């Protein structure tokens, strides 16, 4: 059952910035409302009220709406016209397709108090089938200008006033013949459907019957509308419960083999646990020495529009981990770095993530080049020999004699040429091919040897 609440009215008051007390127009149609309530207290300034296509069985609780001009109660369960005497400003009343019976015509006279009422709609009610319906209403409401959308002419009004005594007598006789107490005609509504407050009763008796084909047939009446509405509500609830139960009992989908599960945070690593190379997100990245040879630089193509809050980093002396959108990039480093001096930046144009990791020993060349991933294919990813030599020379000037020897060794191992990388000495024109392992081994020996002369390859 729908209820008229402050929350409902406020949700329909967006055109008035959500303010209820000054609301002049509100549409509460198709809300399954069974009782008119709270409007007089919450919206005393209402001028236009739409309540069509609900389950309202009684007009009530509108006496405080002194400024109400238009009331639409079409397609409801109203059986008589009442409780509108204090709506002095009412100009238009729409009761199309309700259940105002022939006996309910006797309640039309209550609208005499609404002296500003100009339009009344009773089409689709049982009372409209009575032959004298239009003349009776026109005669009872002399101030009415339109009935069911048709203007009332002065000649029609005069004729109706003249025929009124005869119409009243005919109506009373027909109602008496039908067993209706004319004096209590206002009570013809089915009291079993609504309680004293106008709310539908808890149990509504079945109105239909099963025909020869086995189908349930119901007459069109207030009880039928309420029964059908409650049956639909029950079906909707059962469908929602089944859907909820199915979602709760749904088996957990196992991750596809080969596709890692999304992580919420960086996975912990135990002491002594082996660190493996991982690139779960298949991110494009490069890991190489900075041009001056003092640091390692890791660049990850995370995308321009990725929010930085979705990126987590963890830098340790021998490895680095980056979590991007729940996917882990884990790399072993070719040399020890200083995590406390590292920086992380993003390119404002491309969104590229760049981690600069200062080396623990800047003057020592990188020997394990297999862990590097150069940005430009075919290069080593290491700093030039001259740059490493410059770093070593600077260290020597500061009093590190041993570092100078290592810097010279590295320069000799590189062949002494400016900008020469370790790949330049793998193969020389006119000489035999060298395998990569031998080159790395020679570089290691050169870095560890204190002699000025490098060992033979």
Tab-separated table of N, CA and C in Angstrom, residues 335-390:
chain	number	residue	atom	x	y	z
A	335	UNK	N	70.917	-3.754	-9.386
A	335	UNK	CA	71.850	-3.329	-8.334
A	335	UNK	C	71.034	-2.767	-7.177
A	336	UNK	N	71.705	-2.585	-6.060
A	336	UNK	CA	71.008	-2.053	-4.892
A	336	UNK	C	70.736	-0.563	-5.068
A	337	UNK	N	69.569	-0.152	-4.558
A	337	UNK	CA	69.176	1.257	-4.641
A	337	UNK	C	68.844	1.773	-3.249
A	338	UNK	N	68.631	3.075	-3.171
A	338	UNK	CA	68.293	3.722	-1.887
A	338	UNK	C	66.815	4.109	-1.899
A	339	UNK	N	65.941	3.328	-1.248
A	339	UNK	CA	64.504	3.627	-1.269
A	339	UNK	C	64.164	4.977	-0.636
A	340	UNK	N	64.972	5.396	0.384
A	340	UNK	CA	64.640	6.636	1.084
A	340	UNK	C	64.850	7.869	0.213
A	341	UNK	N	65.653	7.757	-0.853
A	341	UNK	CA	65.927	8.908	-1.711
A	341	UNK	C	65.197	8.816	-3.049
A	342	UNK	N	64.349	7.822	-3.227
A	342	UNK	CA	63.658	7.617	-4.499
A	342	UNK	C	62.491	8.584	-4.646
A	343	UNK	N	62.115	8.850	-5.894
A	343	UNK	CA	60.973	9.729	-6.188
A	343	UNK	C	60.078	9.051	-7.213
A	344	UNK	N	58.764	9.411	-7.162
A	344	UNK	CA	57.785	8.896	-8.125
A	344	UNK	C	57.053	10.086	-8.726
A	345	UNK	N	56.970	10.125	-10.054
A	345	UNK	CA	56.335	11.224	-10.751
A	345	UNK	C	55.472	10.687	-11.888
A	346	UNK	N	54.493	11.547	-12.336
A	346	UNK	CA	53.678	11.190	-13.491
A	346	UNK	C	53.732	12.314	-14.507
A	347	UNK	N	53.806	11.929	-15.753
A	347	UNK	CA	53.813	12.897	-16.842
A	347	UNK	C	52.409	13.464	-17.007
A	348	UNK	N	52.272	14.794	-16.965
A	348	UNK	CA	50.963	15.419	-17.043
A	348	UNK	C	50.346	15.278	-18.433
A	349	UNK	N	51.150	15.006	-19.429
A	349	UNK	CA	50.635	14.873	-20.795
A	349	UNK	C	50.243	13.444	-21.119
A	350	UNK	N	51.146	12.503	-20.860
A	350	UNK	CA	50.901	11.099	-21.214
A	350	UNK	C	50.434	10.254	-20.044
A	351	UNK	N	50.587	10.736	-18.803
A	351	UNK	CA	50.235	9.946	-17.629
A	351	UNK	C	51.285	8.931	-17.252
A	352	UNK	N	52.411	8.892	-17.951
A	352	UNK	CA	53.477	7.920	-17.698
A	352	UNK	C	53.982	8.036	-16.259
A	353	UNK	N	54.127	6.872	-15.599
A	353	UNK	CA	54.660	6.826	-14.238
A	353	UNK	C	56.175	6.629	-14.309
A	354	UNK	N	56.937	7.472	-13.600
A	354	UNK	CA	58.404	7.374	-13.612
A	354	UNK	C	58.927	7.300	-12.191
A	355	UNK	N	59.615	6.222	-11.866
A	355	UNK	CA	60.252	6.028	-10.566
A	355	UNK	C	61.761	6.199	-10.734
A	356	UNK	N	62.329	7.166	-10.037
A	356	UNK	CA	63.776	7.394	-10.059
A	356	UNK	C	64.362	6.857	-8.770
A	357	UNK	N	65.250	5.862	-8.877
A	357	UNK	CA	65.781	5.147	-7.724
A	357	UNK	C	67.299	5.312	-7.677
A	358	UNK	N	67.835	6.204	-6.823
A	358	UNK	CA	69.290	6.409	-6.720
A	358	UNK	C	70.008	5.112	-6.346
A	359	UNK	N	71.133	4.868	-7.001
A	359	UNK	CA	71.918	3.665	-6.726
A	359	UNK	C	72.676	3.812	-5.403
A	360	UNK	N	72.853	2.705	-4.746
A	360	UNK	CA	73.598	2.710	-3.490
A	360	UNK	C	75.064	3.070	-3.763
A	361	UNK	N	75.631	2.567	-4.849
A	361	UNK	CA	77.023	2.859	-5.239
A	361	UNK	C	77.008	3.416	-6.663
A	362	UNK	N	76.853	4.735	-6.806
A	362	UNK	CA	76.732	5.319	-8.152
A	362	UNK	C	77.946	5.075	-9.030
A	363	UNK	N	79.130	4.943	-8.462
A	363	UNK	CA	80.329	4.786	-9.266
A	363	UNK	C	80.520	3.408	-9.844
A	364	UNK	N	79.752	2.424	-9.399
A	364	UNK	CA	79.909	1.053	-9.889
A	364	UNK	C	78.993	0.829	-11.078
A	365	UNK	N	79.534	0.251	-12.164
A	365	UNK	CA	78.692	-0.025	-13.328
A	365	UNK	C	77.768	-1.210	-13.071
A	366	UNK	N	76.696	-1.268	-13.817
A	366	UNK	CA	75.749	-2.386	-13.709
A	366	UNK	C	76.296	-3.554	-14.498
A	367	UNK	N	76.375	-4.673	-13.850
A	367	UNK	CA	76.903	-5.876	-14.493
A	367	UNK	C	75.808	-6.842	-14.919
A	368	UNK	N	74.703	-6.893	-14.173
A	368	UNK	CA	73.608	-7.817	-14.496
A	368	UNK	C	72.597	-7.104	-15.394
A	369	UNK	N	72.977	-6.934	-16.667
A	369	UNK	CA	72.116	-6.195	-17.594
A	369	UNK	C	70.871	-6.980	-17.992
A	370	UNK	N	70.794	-8.254	-17.651
A	370	UNK	CA	69.615	-9.048	-18.004
A	370	UNK	C	68.361	-8.551	-17.299
A	371	UNK	N	68.526	-7.846	-16.178
A	371	UNK	CA	67.383	-7.336	-15.439
A	371	UNK	C	66.941	-5.956	-15.911
A	372	UNK	N	67.668	-5.411	-16.849
A	372	UNK	CA	67.280	-4.121	-17.424
A	372	UNK	C	66.367	-4.344	-18.625
A	373	UNK	N	65.533	-3.331	-18.885
A	373	UNK	CA	64.684	-3.364	-20.064
A	373	UNK	C	64.771	-1.987	-20.714
A	374	UNK	N	65.662	-1.839	-21.686
A	374	UNK	CA	65.892	-0.517	-22.272
A	374	UNK	C	64.679	-0.005	-23.020
A	375	UNK	N	64.559	1.303	-23.041
A	375	UNK	CA	63.456	1.940	-23.747
A	375	UNK	C	63.611	1.792	-25.249
A	376	UNK	N	64.854	1.869	-25.716
A	376	UNK	CA	65.138	1.743	-27.142
A	376	UNK	C	65.688	0.343	-27.397
A	377	UNK	N	65.031	-0.479	-28.201
A	377	UNK	CA	65.537	-1.831	-28.477
A	377	UNK	C	66.923	-1.775	-29.139
A	378	UNK	N	67.782	-2.746	-28.763
A	378	UNK	CA	69.125	-2.813	-29.320
A	378	UNK	C	70.162	-2.107	-28.493
A	379	UNK	N	69.731	-1.423	-27.427
A	379	UNK	CA	70.670	-0.775	-26.508
A	379	UNK	C	70.692	-1.535	-25.207
A	380	UNK	N	71.690	-1.210	-24.375
A	380	UNK	CA	71.859	-1.956	-23.132
A	380	UNK	C	71.010	-1.425	-22.008
A	381	UNK	N	70.635	-0.147	-22.094
A	381	UNK	CA	69.904	0.450	-20.988
A	381	UNK	C	70.804	0.970	-19.893
A	382	UNK	N	72.135	0.856	-20.069
A	382	UNK	CA	73.070	1.357	-19.074
A	382	UNK	C	73.571	2.735	-19.476
A	383	UNK	N	74.141	3.450	-18.524
A	383	UNK	CA	74.707	4.758	-18.809
A	383	UNK	C	75.963	4.597	-19.651
A	384	UNK	N	76.330	5.655	-20.358
A	384	UNK	CA	77.540	5.608	-21.182
A	384	UNK	C	78.780	5.454	-20.302
A	385	UNK	N	79.802	4.935	-20.921
A	385	UNK	CA	81.048	4.719	-20.178
A	385	UNK	C	81.608	6.036	-19.671
A	386	UNK	N	81.507	7.072	-20.488
A	386	UNK	CA	82.039	8.373	-20.068
A	386	UNK	C	81.288	8.914	-18.864
A	387	UNK	N	79.973	8.663	-18.830
A	387	UNK	CA	79.201	9.142	-17.682
A	387	UNK	C	79.606	8.410	-16.418
A	388	UNK	N	79.797	7.080	-16.536
A	388	UNK	CA	80.230	6.311	-15.366
A	388	UNK	C	81.612	6.753	-14.923
A	389	UNK	N	82.466	7.026	-15.909
A	389	UNK	CA	83.811	7.488	-15.580
A	389	UNK	C	83.773	8.837	-14.877
A	390	UNK	N	82.855	9.694	-15.319
A	390	UNK	CA	82.738	11.011	-14.681
A	390	UNK	C	82.296	10.883	-13.237
